[in-house]
Short mmCIF file of C-alpha atoms in Angstrom, two decimals:
data_model
loop_
_atom_site.label_atom_id
_atom_site.label_comp_id
_atom_site.label_asym_id
_atom_site.label_seq_id
_atom_site.Cartn_x
_atom_site.Cartn_y
_atom_site.Cartn_z
CA MET A 1 79.62 63.69 50.60
CA VAL A 2 76.59 64.90 52.79
CA ARG A 3 73.76 62.37 53.36
CA SER A 4 70.39 63.40 54.11
CA TRP A 5 66.96 61.91 54.55
CA SER A 6 63.86 63.23 53.74
CA SER A 7 61.93 61.71 57.01
CA MET A 8 62.45 60.51 60.17
CA GLU A 9 60.97 56.92 59.06
CA GLU A 10 63.61 56.98 56.06
CA PHE A 11 66.53 58.00 58.50
CA GLU A 12 65.25 54.79 61.19
CA ALA A 13 65.13 52.56 58.39
CA PHE A 14 68.74 53.57 57.40
CA LEU A 15 69.39 52.87 60.68
CA ASP A 16 67.88 49.96 61.46
CA ASP A 17 69.55 48.59 58.13
CA GLY A 18 73.02 48.89 60.07
CA GLY A 19 73.68 52.35 58.90
CA ILE A 20 76.30 54.45 60.27
CA VAL A 21 75.88 58.10 60.35
CA GLU A 22 78.71 60.55 59.92
CA ALA A 23 79.56 63.46 61.44
CA GLU A 24 78.96 65.48 58.13
CA ASP A 25 75.70 63.66 57.40
CA ASP A 26 72.70 65.76 57.99
CA MET A 27 71.20 63.83 60.20
CA PRO A 28 67.70 64.79 62.18
CA ASP A 29 68.04 67.47 64.71
CA GLU A 30 66.45 65.09 67.34
CA TYR A 31 69.11 62.25 66.81
CA ARG A 32 71.99 64.78 66.81
CA THR A 33 71.02 66.35 70.29
CA ALA A 34 70.34 62.65 71.57
CA VAL A 35 73.83 61.24 70.56
CA PHE A 36 75.59 64.81 71.57
CA ARG A 37 74.02 64.58 75.11
CA PHE A 38 74.91 61.29 75.46
CA ILE A 39 78.43 61.74 74.49
CA GLU A 40 78.73 64.53 76.66
CA LEU A 41 78.12 62.75 79.68
CA HIS A 42 80.58 60.28 78.98
CA ALA A 43 83.54 62.61 78.60
CA ASN A 44 82.23 64.39 81.89
CA SER A 45 82.57 61.44 83.56
CA GLU A 46 85.78 60.44 82.39
CA GLN A 47 86.71 63.87 83.05
CA MET A 48 85.82 63.56 86.86
CA GLY A 49 86.94 59.94 86.79
CA GLY A 50 90.21 61.22 85.93
CA LEU A 51 90.13 63.90 89.05
CA THR A 52 88.94 60.99 91.02
CA GLU A 53 92.06 58.73 89.98
CA ARG A 54 94.50 61.71 90.45
CA ASP A 55 93.27 62.50 94.08
CA TRP A 56 95.02 58.42 94.74
CA ILE A 57 97.95 59.19 93.10
CA PRO A 58 100.12 60.42 96.27
CA ARG A 59 97.87 57.96 98.68
CA THR A 60 98.39 54.40 96.57
CA PRO A 61 100.47 52.25 98.36
CA GLY A 62 103.50 50.43 96.38
CA LEU A 63 105.12 51.91 93.48
CA ARG A 64 103.35 49.06 91.12
CA HIS A 65 100.21 50.25 92.29
CA LYS A 66 101.40 54.08 91.55
CA MET A 67 102.25 53.53 88.44
CA SER A 68 98.75 52.23 87.17
CA VAL A 69 96.91 55.02 89.26
CA ILE A 70 99.24 57.31 87.39
CA ALA A 71 98.76 55.83 83.82
CA LYS A 72 94.70 55.27 84.80
CA THR A 73 94.81 59.01 85.24
CA GLN A 74 96.19 59.63 81.90
CA ASP A 75 93.90 57.14 80.35
CA GLU A 76 90.75 58.75 81.71
CA PHE A 77 91.84 62.36 80.63
CA GLY A 78 92.64 61.43 77.36
CA HIS A 79 89.29 59.55 76.79
CA ALA A 80 88.15 62.80 78.31
CA HIS A 81 89.80 64.97 75.44
CA LEU A 82 88.76 62.39 72.80
CA LEU A 83 85.13 62.52 73.82
CA TYR A 84 84.98 66.35 74.16
CA MET A 85 86.62 66.48 70.41
CA VAL A 86 83.93 64.20 68.67
CA ALA A 87 81.40 65.82 71.00
CA ALA A 88 82.12 69.51 70.05
CA ASP A 89 82.20 67.98 66.38
CA MET A 90 78.55 67.77 66.32
CA GLY A 91 78.17 71.21 66.62
CA ILE A 92 75.82 72.05 69.89
CA LYS A 93 78.34 73.26 72.50
CA THR A 94 81.94 73.89 71.66
CA ARG A 95 84.94 72.20 73.93
CA THR A 96 84.94 75.06 76.17
CA GLU A 97 80.87 74.99 76.77
CA MET A 98 80.95 71.72 77.87
CA LEU A 99 83.71 71.95 80.26
CA GLU A 100 82.62 75.50 81.81
CA ASP A 101 78.78 73.77 82.29
CA LEU A 102 80.29 70.89 84.12
CA PHE A 103 82.40 72.81 86.27
CA ALA A 104 79.65 75.60 86.92
CA GLY A 105 77.83 72.03 87.97
CA LYS A 106 74.89 72.56 85.03
CA SER A 107 75.80 69.64 83.33
CA ARG A 108 75.62 65.89 84.57
CA PHE A 109 78.11 63.15 85.12
CA HIS A 110 78.04 59.55 86.31
CA ASN A 111 76.52 58.55 89.71
CA VAL A 112 79.52 57.00 90.89
CA PHE A 113 81.44 60.04 90.70
CA HIS A 114 79.11 61.70 93.45
CA TYR A 115 80.64 59.70 96.16
CA ARG A 116 83.71 59.98 97.91
CA VAL A 117 86.30 57.47 98.03
CA LYS A 118 87.63 57.33 101.47
CA THR A 119 90.15 54.39 101.82
CA TRP A 120 92.57 52.44 99.38
CA ALA A 121 89.97 49.32 99.86
CA GLN A 122 86.88 52.08 98.56
CA GLN A 123 89.48 52.85 95.57
CA VAL A 124 90.16 48.86 94.91
CA ALA A 125 86.29 48.30 94.88
CA VAL A 126 85.26 50.98 92.54
CA ALA A 127 88.42 49.56 90.29
CA PHE A 128 86.78 46.38 90.66
CA LEU A 129 83.10 46.75 90.47
CA VAL A 130 82.64 50.12 88.92
CA ASP A 131 84.83 49.89 86.11
CA ALA A 132 83.30 46.43 85.01
CA ALA A 133 80.26 48.12 85.36
CA ALA A 134 81.40 51.16 83.03
CA LEU A 135 82.98 48.31 80.82
CA ALA A 136 79.56 46.52 80.21
CA SER A 137 77.90 49.39 79.16
CA GLN A 138 80.19 51.22 76.87
CA GLN A 139 80.58 47.00 75.58
CA ALA A 140 76.73 47.32 74.98
CA VAL A 141 76.77 50.57 72.97
CA PHE A 142 79.90 49.48 70.99
CA LYS A 143 77.94 46.56 69.57
CA ASN A 144 75.98 48.50 67.84
CA CYS A 145 76.45 52.22 67.68
CA SER A 146 74.92 53.89 64.74
CA TYR A 147 77.18 57.30 64.83
CA GLY A 148 80.61 56.30 63.50
CA PRO A 149 82.94 58.77 65.03
CA TYR A 150 81.63 58.01 68.52
CA ARG A 151 81.85 54.09 67.36
CA ARG A 152 85.67 54.22 66.21
CA ILE A 153 86.56 56.31 70.08
CA LEU A 154 84.82 53.86 71.57
CA LYS A 155 86.57 50.54 70.39
CA ARG A 156 89.84 52.02 71.78
CA ILE A 157 88.33 53.10 75.00
CA ILE A 158 86.88 49.58 75.98
CA SER A 159 90.34 48.02 74.87
CA GLU A 160 91.57 50.51 77.72
CA GLU A 161 88.95 50.15 80.07
CA GLY A 162 89.46 46.10 79.56
CA PHE A 163 92.85 46.71 80.83
CA HIS A 164 91.84 48.86 84.11
CA MET A 165 89.49 45.88 84.97
CA ARG A 166 92.37 43.35 84.99
CA LEU A 167 94.22 45.76 86.87
CA GLY A 168 91.26 46.24 89.19
CA GLU A 169 90.69 42.63 89.42
CA ASP A 170 94.54 42.00 90.37
CA ARG A 171 94.33 44.59 93.51
CA MET A 172 91.48 42.95 94.51
CA MET A 173 92.90 39.66 94.89
CA ARG A 174 95.83 41.01 96.63
CA ILE A 175 93.62 42.69 99.33
CA ALA A 176 91.33 39.47 99.17
CA GLN A 177 94.15 37.52 100.22
CA GLY A 178 95.39 39.66 102.73
CA THR A 179 95.29 40.10 106.27
CA GLU A 180 91.60 39.92 108.11
CA MET A 181 91.94 43.77 108.52
CA GLN A 182 92.43 44.32 104.69
CA ARG A 183 89.56 42.02 104.41
CA GLU A 184 87.23 44.02 106.70
CA MET A 185 88.15 46.99 104.75
CA PHE A 186 87.42 45.44 101.85
CA GLN A 187 84.14 44.68 102.98
CA ASP A 188 83.18 48.09 104.64
CA ALA A 189 83.70 49.09 100.95
CA MET A 190 81.59 46.61 99.15
CA ASN A 191 78.99 47.99 101.84
CA ASP A 192 79.30 51.39 100.67
CA TRP A 193 79.76 50.75 96.85
CA TRP A 194 77.86 47.74 95.78
CA TRP A 195 74.55 50.01 95.74
CA PRO A 196 76.24 52.76 93.71
CA ALA A 197 77.62 50.45 91.39
CA LEU A 198 74.67 48.49 90.28
CA GLN A 199 72.74 51.76 89.49
CA LEU A 200 75.54 52.63 87.13
CA PHE A 201 73.86 50.95 84.47
CA GLY A 202 70.96 53.49 85.48
CA PRO A 203 67.15 52.95 86.05
CA ASP A 204 64.88 50.38 83.61
CA SER A 205 64.88 51.65 80.29
CA LYS A 206 61.77 53.10 78.86
CA PRO A 207 59.48 50.97 76.48
CA ASP A 208 60.38 54.24 73.96
CA ASP A 209 63.84 54.59 74.69
CA LYS A 210 65.25 56.65 71.71
CA LEU A 211 68.83 55.74 72.53
CA LEU A 212 67.39 51.83 71.76
CA ARG A 213 65.63 53.11 68.70
CA TRP A 214 68.37 55.01 67.02
CA HIS A 215 71.26 52.05 67.56
CA ILE A 216 73.48 54.08 69.92
CA LYS A 217 72.31 51.44 73.03
CA SER A 218 72.17 48.03 72.26
CA GLU A 219 70.91 46.57 75.69
CA ARG A 220 68.15 47.55 78.38
CA ASN A 221 69.79 48.82 81.09
CA GLU A 222 68.37 46.60 83.55
CA ASP A 223 69.55 43.31 81.31
CA LEU A 224 72.93 44.53 81.49
CA ARG A 225 72.49 45.16 85.61
CA HIS A 226 71.43 41.66 85.59
CA LYS A 227 74.06 40.50 84.04
CA TRP A 228 76.53 42.12 85.80
CA VAL A 229 75.02 41.20 88.84
CA GLN A 230 75.53 36.94 87.94
CA LYS A 231 78.84 37.43 87.19
CA PHE A 232 79.85 39.62 90.35
CA VAL A 233 77.80 37.98 93.51
CA PRO A 234 79.04 34.71 93.24
CA MET A 235 82.77 36.10 92.59
CA LEU A 236 82.82 38.10 95.52
CA GLN A 237 80.95 35.12 97.68
CA SER A 238 83.58 33.02 96.15
CA TYR A 239 86.31 35.45 98.03
CA GLY A 240 84.05 34.87 100.97
CA PHE A 241 82.54 38.71 100.77
CA SER A 242 78.96 38.73 101.63
CA ILE A 243 76.84 41.38 99.36
CA PRO A 244 74.75 44.60 101.50
CA ASP A 245 71.28 43.37 99.68
CA PRO A 246 69.24 41.53 102.10
CA GLY A 247 66.40 40.98 99.42
CA LEU A 248 69.55 39.39 97.28
CA HIS A 249 68.41 35.59 96.45
CA TYR A 250 69.47 32.93 93.98
CA ASP A 251 66.38 31.52 91.97
CA ASP A 252 66.03 27.77 91.45
CA GLU A 253 63.73 27.82 88.78
CA THR A 254 65.82 30.65 86.41
CA LYS A 255 69.24 29.74 87.70
CA GLN A 256 69.36 33.34 88.23
CA TRP A 257 70.70 35.76 91.20
CA MET A 258 67.88 38.18 91.53
CA CYS A 259 68.43 41.45 93.63
CA GLY A 260 66.19 43.00 96.32
CA PRO A 261 64.34 46.05 95.80
CA ILE A 262 66.31 49.45 94.61
CA ASP A 263 66.36 52.21 96.42
CA TRP A 264 66.32 54.72 93.43
CA GLU A 265 66.52 57.40 95.39
CA PRO A 266 70.50 58.26 96.06
CA LEU A 267 70.34 57.60 92.07
CA LYS A 268 67.89 60.63 91.28
CA LYS A 269 69.79 62.80 93.99
CA THR A 270 73.23 61.99 91.67
CA PHE A 271 71.09 63.48 88.58
CA ALA A 272 70.30 66.71 90.67
CA ASN A 273 74.30 67.13 91.44
CA VAL A 274 73.31 67.00 95.04
CA GLY A 275 74.97 63.19 96.05
CA PRO A 276 77.04 62.90 98.79
CA ASP A 277 80.26 63.95 97.15
CA SER A 278 78.72 66.19 94.30
CA GLU A 279 79.27 69.74 95.99
CA ARG A 280 82.95 68.93 96.98
CA ARG A 281 83.86 67.13 93.67
CA ILE A 282 82.23 70.11 91.37
CA ASN A 283 84.20 73.08 93.37
CA GLU A 284 87.44 71.10 93.17
CA ALA A 285 86.93 70.20 89.40
CA SER A 286 86.30 73.94 88.74
CA SER A 287 88.98 75.55 90.97
CA HIS A 288 91.63 73.10 88.67
CA TRP A 289 90.11 74.50 85.61
CA GLU A 290 90.44 78.45 87.39
CA THR A 291 94.02 77.67 88.74
CA SER A 292 95.08 76.21 85.26
CA ALA A 293 93.72 79.05 83.16
CA TRP A 294 97.43 80.39 82.48
CA VAL A 295 98.28 77.33 80.77
CA ARG A 296 95.86 77.89 78.53
CA ASP A 297 96.37 81.41 78.33
CA ALA A 298 100.27 80.70 77.63
CA LEU A 299 99.27 78.10 75.13
CA ASP A 300 96.80 80.44 72.68
CA GLU A 301 100.05 83.19 73.10
CA HIS A 302 102.29 80.95 71.82
CA ALA A 303 99.96 80.18 68.97
CA ARG A 304 99.45 83.64 68.18
CA SER A 305 102.87 84.05 67.88
CA GLN A 306 103.70 81.24 65.67
CA ALA A 307 101.15 81.92 63.16
CA SER A 308 102.38 85.27 63.06
CA LEU A 309 105.71 84.18 62.73
CA THR A 310 104.48 81.91 59.44
CA THR A 311 102.89 84.94 57.74
CA ALA A 312 105.35 87.22 58.26
CA MET B 1 109.31 43.44 62.77
CA GLY B 2 111.63 45.08 65.51
CA ALA B 3 115.22 43.54 65.43
CA ARG B 4 115.25 39.88 67.02
CA ARG B 5 118.95 38.76 68.28
CA THR B 6 119.31 35.51 69.25
CA ARG B 7 122.44 33.61 70.85
CA ARG B 8 123.04 30.29 69.11
CA THR B 9 124.33 27.85 71.60
CA ARG B 10 126.24 24.64 70.14
CA PRO B 11 123.96 21.95 69.22
CA LEU B 12 123.00 18.99 71.50
CA ALA B 13 124.66 16.10 71.85
CA GLY B 14 123.62 13.36 69.72
CA GLU B 15 121.50 15.84 67.22
CA PRO B 16 122.43 16.46 63.71
CA ASP B 17 124.81 19.58 63.26
CA ASN B 18 123.03 20.34 60.13
CA GLY B 19 119.50 21.21 58.88
CA VAL B 20 117.15 22.30 62.01
CA SER B 21 118.36 21.42 65.03
CA ARG B 22 116.40 20.53 67.98
CA HIS B 23 117.59 23.85 69.53
CA GLN B 24 116.31 25.69 66.60
CA GLU B 25 113.04 24.24 66.74
CA LEU B 26 112.45 25.15 70.24
CA GLU B 27 113.45 28.73 69.63
CA LEU B 28 111.09 28.70 66.72
CA ALA B 29 108.40 27.16 69.05
CA VAL B 30 109.39 30.09 71.75
CA HIS B 31 109.22 32.63 69.20
CA GLN B 32 105.68 31.38 68.40
CA ALA B 33 104.64 31.68 72.12
CA VAL B 34 106.04 35.03 72.76
CA ALA B 35 104.23 36.17 69.18
CA SER B 36 100.66 34.75 70.63
CA VAL B 37 100.99 37.67 73.62
CA ASP B 38 98.58 40.74 72.47
CA ASP B 39 99.15 43.97 73.57
CA PRO B 40 96.53 44.32 76.48
CA GLU B 41 95.18 47.84 75.14
CA TYR B 42 95.31 46.51 71.10
CA PRO B 43 93.65 42.89 71.66
CA GLY B 44 94.64 41.08 68.36
CA VAL B 45 98.11 43.09 67.83
CA SER B 46 100.71 41.22 69.14
CA ILE B 47 103.60 42.17 71.39
CA VAL B 48 106.34 41.03 68.77
CA ASP B 49 104.51 43.21 65.77
CA LEU B 50 104.54 45.80 67.85
CA GLY B 51 108.54 45.20 67.99
CA LEU B 52 109.00 44.65 71.88
CA LEU B 53 110.74 41.53 71.65
CA GLU B 54 114.59 41.91 71.38
CA ALA B 55 116.44 38.98 72.34
CA ILE B 56 115.88 35.30 73.20
CA GLU B 57 118.48 33.01 74.71
CA ILE B 58 118.19 29.29 75.17
CA ASP B 59 120.58 27.67 77.30
CA GLU B 60 121.20 23.65 76.88
CA SER B 61 118.96 22.89 80.11
CA GLY B 62 116.22 24.70 78.60
CA ALA B 63 116.30 27.84 80.52
CA VAL B 64 114.66 30.55 78.81
CA ALA B 65 115.44 34.12 78.94
CA ILE B 66 113.55 36.61 77.10
CA GLY B 67 114.30 40.38 76.52
CA LEU B 68 111.83 42.82 76.05
CA VAL B 69 111.51 46.60 75.18
CA PRO B 70 108.89 48.61 76.46
CA THR B 71 107.36 51.60 74.60
CA PHE B 72 108.28 53.90 77.36
CA SER B 73 109.63 52.76 80.67
CA GLY B 74 106.54 54.12 83.25
CA CYS B 75 104.11 51.92 80.98
CA PRO B 76 101.74 50.33 83.40
CA ALA B 77 101.36 47.16 81.06
CA LEU B 78 104.79 45.99 81.84
CA ALA B 79 104.09 43.55 85.09
CA VAL B 80 100.78 42.37 82.87
CA ILE B 81 103.14 41.77 79.31
CA ALA B 82 105.60 39.93 81.17
CA ALA B 83 103.34 37.51 82.96
CA ASP B 84 101.66 36.76 79.79
CA VAL B 85 104.93 36.25 78.15
CA SER B 86 106.32 33.96 80.68
CA GLN B 87 102.57 31.91 80.92
CA ALA B 88 102.89 31.54 77.22
CA VAL B 89 106.78 30.36 77.24
CA ASP B 90 106.35 27.93 79.78
CA ALA B 91 104.04 26.00 77.90
CA VAL B 92 106.01 25.30 74.94
CA GLU B 93 107.26 21.51 75.43
CA GLY B 94 111.12 21.46 76.28
CA VAL B 95 111.20 25.04 78.17
CA ARG B 96 112.36 24.44 82.08
CA THR B 97 112.51 27.78 82.95
CA THR B 98 111.66 31.53 81.80
CA SER B 99 112.75 34.89 82.67
CA VAL B 100 111.47 38.16 81.35
CA THR B 101 113.48 40.88 81.25
CA TRP B 102 112.61 44.49 80.66
CA LEU B 103 115.75 46.10 78.71
CA THR B 104 116.65 49.47 79.06
CA SER B 105 118.33 49.48 75.75
CA PRO B 106 117.85 49.83 72.75
CA ALA B 107 115.26 52.30 73.03
CA TRP B 108 111.94 51.31 71.59
CA THR B 109 111.01 53.43 68.21
CA VAL B 110 108.04 53.11 65.87
CA GLU B 111 110.25 51.93 63.45
CA ARG B 112 109.79 48.64 65.17
CA ILE B 113 106.24 48.42 64.66
CA SER B 114 105.67 45.72 61.71
CA HIS B 115 103.69 46.40 58.02
CA ASP B 116 101.29 44.36 59.06
CA ALA B 117 100.87 46.03 62.73
CA ARG B 118 100.27 49.63 61.29
CA GLN B 119 97.80 48.25 59.09
CA GLN B 120 96.03 46.39 61.82
CA LEU B 121 96.27 49.99 64.02
CA ALA B 122 95.37 51.80 61.22
CA SER B 123 92.08 49.66 60.28
CA GLU B 124 90.62 48.26 63.70
CA PHE B 125 91.62 50.95 66.17
CA THR B 126 92.14 54.49 63.67
CA VAL B 127 95.37 54.80 65.11
CA ALA B 128 98.35 56.15 63.30
CA VAL B 129 101.99 55.34 63.52
CA GLU B 130 104.33 58.53 63.26
CA ILE B 131 107.36 58.08 61.15
CA GLY B 132 110.08 60.96 61.28
CA ARG B 133 108.78 64.00 61.02
CA ARG B 134 105.96 63.78 57.94
CA ALA B 135 102.21 64.42 59.45
CA PRO B 136 100.74 61.11 59.93
CA SER B 137 97.80 60.05 57.42
CA CYS B 138 94.46 59.77 58.57
CA PRO B 139 93.39 55.97 58.70
CA ARG B 140 89.92 56.51 57.35
CA CYS B 141 90.68 58.94 54.39
CA GLY B 142 94.56 59.04 53.71
CA ALA B 143 94.84 62.90 54.57
CA PRO B 144 97.29 64.00 56.72
CA THR B 145 96.69 64.76 60.00
CA VAL B 146 97.61 67.90 62.42
CA GLU B 147 98.23 67.29 66.18
CA GLN B 148 95.91 68.83 68.53
CA SER B 149 98.06 67.75 71.69
CA LEU B 150 101.18 65.73 72.67
CA PHE B 151 99.83 63.42 74.56
CA GLY B 152 96.33 61.34 74.47
CA PRO B 153 95.47 58.44 76.50
CA SER B 154 98.88 57.17 76.80
CA ARG B 155 102.49 58.85 76.55
CA CYS B 156 103.27 56.90 73.64
CA ARG B 157 100.41 58.31 71.88
CA SER B 158 99.43 61.98 70.54
CA VAL B 159 96.38 63.39 69.58
CA HIS B 160 95.85 64.63 65.81
CA ARG B 161 92.71 65.72 63.83
CA CYS B 162 92.67 64.64 59.73
CA SER B 163 92.55 68.12 57.64
CA SER B 164 90.17 66.85 55.26
CA CYS B 165 87.39 64.33 57.28
CA HIS B 166 88.38 65.83 60.61
CA GLU B 167 88.21 62.32 62.05
CA THR B 168 90.08 62.40 65.95
CA VAL B 169 93.26 60.07 65.34
CA GLU B 170 95.64 59.03 67.92
CA VAL B 171 99.19 58.76 66.50
CA MET B 172 101.71 56.07 68.23
CA ARG B 173 104.90 57.70 68.11
CA SER B 174 108.67 57.22 69.86
#
């Protein structure tokens, strides 16, 4: 059954009422485009995240951590796979178009994948800080998400990301209880990754943010960021690490941790794909796509020969 | 539910040989403790319902040995699940020590997943279970699904698409 709405007002009333939009519905074009862009950004980020994770498979210390890095790599690519399927169903770009745009540097992906992960301690910091930030954003989307196919995929992604966070916490605890040198490496990693992780939530939401109005997001970016700060500042301090924010202070009246001023320039650069490691990342992803072309060709050929066998 | 094999030891000294012995009570409590552990990737779905529990052995001194089977041997959740099981069983009154072992046989198969867990995976996670060679049905509309790729986010799941409502479905398989 294809549902349609005669006006945007009627559609918004449906959404405000807790209505869930399905792929076959005749949704307003603006909504379709906004939701598609949001899912494409998520898919691209999982894809680029998978490549980062993959880089660490040979360099990960110990079999136990290595197993978890291998599995996490598969998780991220699997998530990208599911999300690209859901995004392609919206009929704006095909899966191949999305991937080609990503590898040509024409699409966006999350800011944290525009930086280079230089040491194992940094990889731990990313797993610990960034995964938690990504999970908090995804949970806020899942809570009230009006687009059914995305909501159902998110439910599974969130359970898996929750598991990644547990692995990240486990790695952080090990390094925090490690040698002085390991602790120093982790502090250095915090200094490099605190701000990018915090900026993953994005700049303050605009008052008329459509994603909020259409129940894709359920919380404002600044509120999510603030909650994340409340959790991670005391946790890191309890392990004896410091936060690289000279303006950070505890407000006695509100009993809340308050950040110093945030420099948004680095985030803007990542939006334009000119972050510190954007070029290398995109080129590397693109060269994987080219060198694996023969696999796709072989699969297509196999599908064609199977089809000709059944018709013969 | 997966096959559960338990080795019966003789009744403890002074306890009745008929009815529910203290040993059986303890065994039941340990079983419940293991069942309280959820799959880390499917919150709310018990590992016992997923068929991971193979054996519980309890000796006279209260030493408990739990045997679990993994869905696949490289599963990254093994350490986390074992730690959760160990913690839950340690908390049972009458348990002195707990050891958890991942067994290499029998192999886990989807047939070990309970009926309830199948329903739960379908309704809460849009995950179907592949039994035999029949195309799994879509958790959303019941129509057959078509495989898109052999692997999804995990080696125990493939990615399908519903032939009717086009839903993206993950399928657990052996």
